[in-house]
Amino acid sequence: MSATDAAVQEVGLRPTTQRIVNDFAIQVATVNGSGSQTANLVLLRSIFQMGVPVSGKNMFPSNIAGLPTWYTIRASAKGYIGRKKEVDFLVAMNPETAREDVLTLPPGAAVVYDEPLKLNELRKDLVFYPVPFDKLMQPITSDAKLRRLVRNMVYDGVLSRLLSVDMGQMEKALKKQLGKKLKAIEMNMSALKAGYDYAEANFTKQDPFVVEPMNKTQGMILIEGNAAAAIGCMMAGVTVVAWYPITPSSSLPEALIDYLKKYRRDPESGKTTYAVVQAEDELAALGMVIGAGWAGARAMTSTAGPGVSLMAEFAGLGYYAEVPAVIFDIQRAGPSTGLPTRTGQQDILSTAVLSHGDTNHPLLLPSSVTECYTMAMEAFDLAEQLQQPIFVMSDLDLGMNTWMAHPFEYPTTPFKRGKRLDAETLKKLGQFGRYRDVDGDGIPYRSVPGDGMPSYFARGSGHNEQALYSERADDYTKNLDRLSRKFQTAKKMMPKPDVDMAAEGGIGLIAYGTTHWAIVESRDQLKAERGLQTSYLRLKAYPFGEEINDFIDRHDRVYVVEQNRDAQMLSLLRIDLTPARVLKLRSIRHYAGLPIDGRSVTTELLSQEGEPDLGPKVSSFGTVGAD
Amino acid sequence: MATPTQPTPAPGKKINRIGLEPIAYRGSKTTLCAGCGHNAITERIIDSFWELGISPDQVLKLSGIGCSSKSPAYFLNQSHGFNSVHGRMPSVATGAVVANRKMIAIGVSGDGDTGAIGIGQFVHLMRRNLPMVYIIEDNGCYGLTKGQFSPTADLGSKLKTGVINDLPPIDTCALAIELGASFVARSFSGDPKQLKAILKAALSHRGTAMIDVLSPCVTFNDHEGSTKSYSYAKDHEEPLSDVSFVPFFEDITIDYDPGTSTTVSLHDGSKIVLTKMTEDYNPTDRLLSLRMLRETAMRNEFATGILYVEPDKPDFIDLLGLVDEPLAHLDESRTRPGKAALDEIMESFR
C-alpha cells in the first residue's frame, strides 16, 4: 500500500491526488442471513463486466443466520486471483465486528459504514464515508423484512459512485443475479440508486481506489469450483451419485442434480439416465458408489474431511476388491469438525493411505475451476482404467468461491472404460482370472453383471487370481505385489505436473491445488521486489511421476508450499524420494482456515533464505509456520 | 419374471423350466460347522432359485461379514457375488441394483451384521424398499468371533461362559414392518417346506423382501437356555399359516377350503396362499402384524410365516424414475450431453 498519506478523519477534508486503479480489495462485513450475497455478487460481477480481473472470497460462519460474514472482492489489473490479505476498502455493516474490522485495516484504507456506528472516532489514518442506511431505505419500502434484505444494495450504490463502477453494469449484473423477479429487481434498483445519489450529493472522493474499464475478462465466465466439478461429472457420463450433505461439498451434488435433471432425461420417455441417492451417511454413500461401480456404472460421491474419515473402510474395500469409484473431497479446516466453513489442504496425507492394511489411493489435485471440470472427467476415466477409487482433492476456497475462467471446452476424447472383458479377449486369455495380471501392468480384466462374460466373486477378504477365497501366503503376497505394481502403472497415467524451470540451480517451488494462486503472485513479488527468480513445479496428482526427481535434481533447494500444519505433501514426497533429494526440501505452510496469499509465501520464503521481506508490510490474519 | 416355454427334458435328467439341472445352482463347498442352520438355508436358496428357473447369471448375491455372510459362496456359483464389509451390504446392494435394475438381488446377513453394526443401513434399506431379498440368518450370537451375544439374543440367555444377557432383543421383523418394509417374513432353518415357500414368494415380490430365519448356531448357541437352539425353536415356533407359493407360470392346483385361506397376488401374477391355522390372519394389515408379533413375543414364541406384505408399494427403482435399460450399460451417446448443452451452461455463467 502506498496510500499511507491519505489520513483523513472526516469526509471532505483533504481530496487525494493519488489514484490506485484496478488493484485493491474490498471487504464487506455483514451478518449472515442478511441477504448480502446478492449485493456482493452484483458488485463482483459489475467489476468483472468492466473487463477487470476479479475474484470473490466468502468467509462465512457455520451457522444459518446471525453470525459475522466477510466477503472480499479483489480487483487486479495484473490478473491475480488469489487472496489478498490486506483490505483496502471496508464496508462495515455489522455492528458486532465493525470495531475490530476498522482497527485491523492498514493505514490509508477507506471505510463505508452505517452512520450510527460512529466508526470515524476509532482512527485518524483512514478515510470514512458514513451512510445513513436506514434513512435511505425508508422511502423504498415499508416492509421491515424486505428493507433489511435490500438495504445491502445501498452500499453497492455508494461504491458505484466512490469507485467509479458503472451503474449500467450494476443494473445488468443485478438483472443477471435476480433473473425474472421483476419486483425484486425494481426494489433493488431503487436501493442502488439511493446509495449512488447519496454518495454523489454528500461525499468528495478521499481515497485513491478506482475501477477503470479494461478488456481482460472478455468472453470469460465466473463460476464456483463445485459447479465446475458438477459439470465435469455430468460430461463424464456419471450414472450413479450417492451423497450425504456436508459443508463445503453439498453444492457439488446439488449443482449436479440440477444439471442432470435438465440434460440427462431420456427425450422420449422422460425417464432419467442417472440415479441420485441421498444416503444415510458417508459410509453408505461410498458403499452405494462401490456397489454401483462393481456393477459397471460410473459412480461418484462428494464429501469433506469428516465424510472421508467415515469412508475409510469402504475406500479399502474399493482398493482391494478393485472397484472403480470417484470421490470428491472438498477439503475444509480440521482436525475433527474443525472449521467447517474455512479452507485448507489438510486431508492429503490421510487420504493417500486411507483405510487400514497396506492401501494407497491416487489423488487428483485441481487448482482451478477449469481443472475441477477437466479432472472430474479424468477421474472417471482413471477410476475405470485403474479399477480403484480416485480422490479429487478440491477445497472450500476452490469449491465455494467465485473464480474467473475461460468457458470450458467440450471434451474431445471418448470415455476410457479400462480393461473390460469381451469375447475376443476371453478367447485370447483362455481362462478368465479376475485378479490375474495378464499384461504385466498390475491391471487385470474385469467383467460386470449382465455383460455376458463370466462372473466372479468380489470380496474384501483374501483372494487368489480366480477371485476365490484364499488365506494362502503366496496368493496373498502375490496379490499385494500386483496391487503395488498397479500403483506404479498409475504413476504413468496420472496428469503430469506443470513445470516452469526459470531458475535452474537455484530455488524451486512445489505447490498444488489453490496454493497455486499464491505462488503465481509470490514469484512475481520475489522477482520484482528482490530480483529473485524461482522455478515452479505444480503437482496435479499423486502418485508422483518421474518429473519430480528431475525438478529437484535441477535445483539447489526446493520449497514445498501447502495449506496445512504438518507438511503433508512433503511427507508423501519423503516416502517416495531418495534421501539426497529429501535433503533439498524445505517447507512453507499456511493454516489459518483462510486461503493462502502471495505475500505470506514471499515473507516466509525470504525469512528462510535469511532475508527480511522489505515489501509491503501487512497485518497478519494467517499463521505461517516453518520447519 | 416372464413365462418361458417349457423345454423338453432329456430323459432321466431333472431340469427346470430354463433347462438347467440343480447342480447349476450350487456353490462352493460350505466351510461352516456341520449342522449349522445356515447350510440348511443355503439348500433352500438353491431349491428356490432352481424351481423358479431364475438364470444364475441374472443374480447378484451380496453379504456383509460373519458366518452368515460367508454363505453366498455356497450357492449359485455362476452368479455375481460381493462379500463386502461388516454391516454395510445394504448400501452396496443399493448401488448395484440402482446401477443394474435387471438383476435379481439376494443379500445374506446375520443378526450381528444386521442388528448391531449394520442397523443403520438396514433401517434405510427397509425405508427405500429396494427390490431385493434380504435374509437374516439369525442365531442370536456372533459365531465367527466365538459366541458373543448379538442384539437378537434373548433377554436372560446364557453364554457358555455363564454370562447372562441383560439387554432386550431387537425384533428385526417388527422393526422392518415399522420402517415400511413391503414384505416381512420369519421362518426357521429346520422347516424346509415353509422356508422354501417363503423364499419363492420373496423372489417374486417387487420391493425389499426381508426374511428373518432362525438358524441355530450348533457350536455356540444350541444349548439349554438358548431360545435360538434347535429344540427351543422347534417347540416354540408358532406357524401363523401354512404358506404355499404358486408361481405365475404354474396352474393353481391346490384346493383350498373357502374361508380358511388368504391369497395374496404378487406383482408378476404369482400368488401366496396362506392357510389359516390358529387365527384369522391378514398379512396386509400392518397394525395387526405388529400386534401379533408383540403378542407372540410376550409368550416367548416365534410367529413364523409371511408376517406382512404390501405387494403394490412402489419400489426404489420406481421412485427414481430410471430408464428401462441398466444404467451401468448405457453408452456414451446416452450419458454425455452434446456440445449445445455445455454451451448453454457456459452462457449461464457469463
Short mmCIF file of N, CA and C in Angstrom, two decimals, chain A residues 163-241:
data_model
loop_
_atom_site.label_atom_id
_atom_site.label_comp_id
_atom_site.label_asym_id
_atom_site.label_seq_id
_atom_site.Cartn_x
_atom_site.Cartn_y
_atom_site.Cartn_z
N LEU A 163 -16.11 4.31 -6.34
CA LEU A 163 -15.06 3.56 -7.07
C LEU A 163 -15.18 3.69 -8.59
N SER A 164 -16.17 4.47 -9.01
CA SER A 164 -16.45 4.62 -10.46
C SER A 164 -16.83 3.30 -11.12
N VAL A 165 -17.63 2.49 -10.43
CA VAL A 165 -18.15 1.28 -11.06
C VAL A 165 -19.41 1.69 -11.81
N ASP A 166 -19.43 1.40 -13.09
CA ASP A 166 -20.51 1.84 -13.96
C ASP A 166 -21.89 1.36 -13.48
N MET A 167 -22.82 2.32 -13.33
CA MET A 167 -24.16 1.96 -12.86
C MET A 167 -24.90 1.05 -13.84
N GLY A 168 -24.63 1.27 -15.13
CA GLY A 168 -25.26 0.39 -16.14
C GLY A 168 -24.83 -1.05 -15.93
N GLN A 169 -23.55 -1.26 -15.59
CA GLN A 169 -23.05 -2.61 -15.32
C GLN A 169 -23.69 -3.17 -14.05
N MET A 170 -23.89 -2.30 -13.08
CA MET A 170 -24.54 -2.72 -11.82
C MET A 170 -25.94 -3.24 -12.13
N GLU A 171 -26.66 -2.50 -12.95
CA GLU A 171 -28.03 -2.88 -13.28
C GLU A 171 -28.04 -4.22 -14.04
N LYS A 172 -27.11 -4.33 -14.98
CA LYS A 172 -27.01 -5.57 -15.77
C LYS A 172 -26.71 -6.77 -14.85
N ALA A 173 -25.77 -6.55 -13.93
CA ALA A 173 -25.39 -7.62 -13.01
C ALA A 173 -26.55 -8.00 -12.09
N LEU A 174 -27.27 -6.98 -11.67
CA LEU A 174 -28.42 -7.23 -10.78
C LEU A 174 -29.47 -8.08 -11.49
N LYS A 175 -29.73 -7.73 -12.74
CA LYS A 175 -30.72 -8.50 -13.51
C LYS A 175 -30.25 -9.93 -13.71
N LYS A 176 -28.96 -10.10 -13.95
CA LYS A 176 -28.39 -11.45 -14.11
C LYS A 176 -28.60 -12.23 -12.81
N GLN A 177 -28.37 -11.55 -11.69
CA GLN A 177 -28.44 -12.22 -10.40
C GLN A 177 -29.87 -12.59 -10.01
N LEU A 178 -30.81 -11.70 -10.32
CA LEU A 178 -32.18 -11.93 -9.86
C LEU A 178 -33.08 -12.58 -10.91
N GLY A 179 -32.58 -12.70 -12.12
CA GLY A 179 -33.35 -13.39 -13.15
C GLY A 179 -34.64 -12.66 -13.48
N LYS A 180 -35.75 -13.39 -13.34
CA LYS A 180 -37.02 -12.81 -13.79
C LYS A 180 -37.85 -12.19 -12.66
N LYS A 181 -37.23 -12.04 -11.51
CA LYS A 181 -38.01 -11.48 -10.38
C LYS A 181 -38.10 -9.97 -10.52
N LEU A 182 -39.07 -9.52 -11.30
CA LEU A 182 -39.16 -8.11 -11.68
C LEU A 182 -39.33 -7.17 -10.49
N LYS A 183 -40.19 -7.58 -9.56
CA LYS A 183 -40.44 -6.72 -8.40
C LYS A 183 -39.18 -6.56 -7.54
N ALA A 184 -38.47 -7.68 -7.41
CA ALA A 184 -37.23 -7.65 -6.63
C ALA A 184 -36.20 -6.77 -7.32
N ILE A 185 -36.13 -6.87 -8.65
CA ILE A 185 -35.17 -6.05 -9.41
C ILE A 185 -35.47 -4.56 -9.20
N GLU A 186 -36.74 -4.25 -9.27
CA GLU A 186 -37.17 -2.85 -9.14
C GLU A 186 -36.76 -2.29 -7.77
N MET A 187 -37.06 -3.06 -6.74
CA MET A 187 -36.76 -2.59 -5.39
C MET A 187 -35.26 -2.46 -5.16
N ASN A 188 -34.50 -3.45 -5.66
CA ASN A 188 -33.04 -3.40 -5.51
C ASN A 188 -32.45 -2.23 -6.29
N MET A 189 -33.03 -1.95 -7.46
CA MET A 189 -32.54 -0.82 -8.25
C MET A 189 -32.75 0.50 -7.50
N SER A 190 -33.90 0.60 -6.82
CA SER A 190 -34.18 1.82 -6.05
C SER A 190 -33.14 2.00 -4.95
N ALA A 191 -32.80 0.91 -4.29
CA ALA A 191 -31.80 0.98 -3.21
C ALA A 191 -30.44 1.35 -3.78
N LEU A 192 -30.12 0.75 -4.91
CA LEU A 192 -28.84 1.03 -5.58
C LEU A 192 -28.73 2.52 -5.91
N LYS A 193 -29.79 3.04 -6.50
CA LYS A 193 -29.80 4.47 -6.89
C LYS A 193 -29.74 5.36 -5.67
N ALA A 194 -30.45 4.97 -4.62
CA ALA A 194 -30.45 5.78 -3.39
C ALA A 194 -29.03 5.91 -2.86
N GLY A 195 -28.29 4.80 -2.89
CA GLY A 195 -26.90 4.81 -2.42
C GLY A 195 -26.03 5.69 -3.30
N TYR A 196 -26.21 5.53 -4.60
CA TYR A 196 -25.41 6.31 -5.56
C TYR A 196 -25.67 7.81 -5.38
N ASP A 197 -26.96 8.17 -5.32
CA ASP A 197 -27.34 9.57 -5.21
C ASP A 197 -26.83 10.18 -3.90
N TYR A 198 -26.91 9.37 -2.83
CA TYR A 198 -26.44 9.89 -1.54
C TYR A 198 -24.94 10.18 -1.60
N ALA A 199 -24.21 9.23 -2.18
CA ALA A 199 -22.75 9.40 -2.27
C ALA A 199 -22.40 10.60 -3.14
N GLU A 200 -23.12 10.75 -4.22
CA GLU A 200 -22.86 11.86 -5.15
C GLU A 200 -23.11 13.21 -4.46
N ALA A 201 -24.17 13.29 -3.68
CA ALA A 201 -24.54 14.55 -3.06
C ALA A 201 -23.70 14.87 -1.83
N ASN A 202 -23.17 13.84 -1.15
CA ASN A 202 -22.56 14.09 0.15
C ASN A 202 -21.06 13.83 0.27
N PHE A 203 -20.49 13.05 -0.66
CA PHE A 203 -19.09 12.68 -0.49
C PHE A 203 -18.18 13.30 -1.54
N THR A 204 -17.03 13.72 -1.09
CA THR A 204 -15.96 14.06 -2.01
C THR A 204 -14.99 12.88 -1.94
N LYS A 205 -14.50 12.46 -3.07
CA LYS A 205 -13.60 11.31 -3.11
C LYS A 205 -12.34 11.59 -2.29
N GLN A 206 -12.10 10.76 -1.28
CA GLN A 206 -10.95 10.97 -0.39
C GLN A 206 -9.92 9.86 -0.50
N ASP A 207 -10.31 8.73 -1.05
CA ASP A 207 -9.40 7.58 -1.13
C ASP A 207 -8.89 7.43 -2.55
N PRO A 208 -7.85 6.67 -2.75
CA PRO A 208 -7.24 6.59 -4.10
C PRO A 208 -7.80 5.49 -5.01
N PHE A 209 -8.77 4.69 -4.53
CA PHE A 209 -9.13 3.47 -5.26
C PHE A 209 -10.19 3.73 -6.33
N VAL A 210 -9.89 3.32 -7.54
CA VAL A 210 -10.88 3.44 -8.63
C VAL A 210 -10.85 2.22 -9.55
N VAL A 211 -12.02 1.99 -10.15
CA VAL A 211 -12.12 0.94 -11.17
C VAL A 211 -12.17 1.64 -12.52
N GLU A 212 -11.32 1.18 -13.43
CA GLU A 212 -11.38 1.71 -14.79
C GLU A 212 -11.56 0.55 -15.76
N PRO A 213 -12.35 0.77 -16.82
CA PRO A 213 -12.61 -0.35 -17.74
C PRO A 213 -11.31 -0.89 -18.34
N MET A 214 -11.27 -2.22 -18.50
CA MET A 214 -10.15 -2.90 -19.17
C MET A 214 -10.76 -3.88 -20.16
N ASN A 215 -9.93 -4.71 -20.77
CA ASN A 215 -10.51 -5.73 -21.64
C ASN A 215 -9.95 -7.11 -21.31
N LYS A 216 -9.79 -7.35 -20.01
CA LYS A 216 -9.13 -8.60 -19.60
C LYS A 216 -10.10 -9.72 -19.22
N THR A 217 -11.37 -9.50 -19.33
CA THR A 217 -12.30 -10.58 -18.94
C THR A 217 -13.24 -10.98 -20.07
N GLN A 218 -12.95 -10.46 -21.25
CA GLN A 218 -13.86 -10.70 -22.35
C GLN A 218 -14.04 -12.19 -22.64
N GLY A 219 -15.28 -12.59 -22.76
CA GLY A 219 -15.59 -13.98 -23.08
C GLY A 219 -15.45 -14.94 -21.91
N MET A 220 -15.04 -14.40 -20.75
CA MET A 220 -14.81 -15.30 -19.63
C MET A 220 -16.08 -15.53 -18.81
N ILE A 221 -15.99 -16.52 -17.93
CA ILE A 221 -17.13 -16.82 -17.07
C ILE A 221 -16.71 -16.65 -15.61
N LEU A 222 -17.70 -16.54 -14.74
CA LEU A 222 -17.49 -16.53 -13.29
C LEU A 222 -18.19 -17.77 -12.75
N ILE A 223 -17.46 -18.61 -12.04
CA ILE A 223 -18.06 -19.87 -11.61
C ILE A 223 -17.39 -20.37 -10.33
N GLU A 224 -18.12 -21.16 -9.57
CA GLU A 224 -17.55 -21.80 -8.38
C GLU A 224 -17.02 -23.19 -8.76
N GLY A 225 -16.00 -23.63 -8.07
CA GLY A 225 -15.38 -24.93 -8.38
C GLY A 225 -16.35 -26.09 -8.27
N ASN A 226 -17.24 -26.04 -7.29
CA ASN A 226 -18.18 -27.16 -7.14
C ASN A 226 -19.12 -27.27 -8.34
N ALA A 227 -19.56 -26.12 -8.87
CA ALA A 227 -20.41 -26.16 -10.06
C ALA A 227 -19.61 -26.69 -11.24
N ALA A 228 -18.34 -26.24 -11.34
CA ALA A 228 -17.48 -26.71 -12.43
C ALA A 228 -17.28 -28.22 -12.37
N ALA A 229 -17.06 -28.73 -11.15
CA ALA A 229 -16.88 -30.18 -10.98
C ALA A 229 -18.16 -30.92 -11.35
N ALA A 230 -19.30 -30.34 -10.99
CA ALA A 230 -20.58 -30.98 -11.30
C ALA A 230 -20.76 -31.11 -12.82
N ILE A 231 -20.39 -30.05 -13.53
CA ILE A 231 -20.49 -30.09 -15.00
C ILE A 231 -19.57 -31.19 -15.54
N GLY A 232 -18.37 -31.26 -14.97
CA GLY A 232 -17.42 -32.30 -15.39
C GLY A 232 -17.97 -33.70 -15.16
N CYS A 233 -18.60 -33.91 -14.01
CA CYS A 233 -19.17 -35.23 -13.70
C CYS A 233 -20.27 -35.59 -14.68
N MET A 234 -21.10 -34.61 -15.01
CA MET A 234 -22.17 -34.92 -15.96
C MET A 234 -21.58 -35.26 -17.33
N MET A 235 -20.58 -34.47 -17.75
CA MET A 235 -19.96 -34.72 -19.05
C MET A 235 -19.17 -36.04 -19.06
N ALA A 236 -18.77 -36.49 -17.86
CA ALA A 236 -18.07 -37.77 -17.76
C ALA A 236 -19.06 -38.93 -17.81
N GLY A 237 -20.34 -38.61 -17.89
CA GLY A 237 -21.33 -39.68 -18.01
C GLY A 237 -21.65 -40.38 -16.71
N VAL A 238 -21.56 -39.66 -15.59
CA VAL A 238 -21.88 -40.29 -14.31
C VAL A 238 -23.32 -40.82 -14.36
N THR A 239 -23.51 -42.02 -13.83
CA THR A 239 -24.88 -42.56 -13.81
C THR A 239 -25.40 -42.79 -12.39
N VAL A 240 -24.51 -42.98 -11.44
CA VAL A 240 -24.97 -43.15 -10.06
C VAL A 240 -24.23 -42.17 -9.14
N VAL A 241 -25.00 -41.35 -8.44
CA VAL A 241 -24.44 -40.38 -7.50
C VAL A 241 -25.03 -40.70 -6.13
#
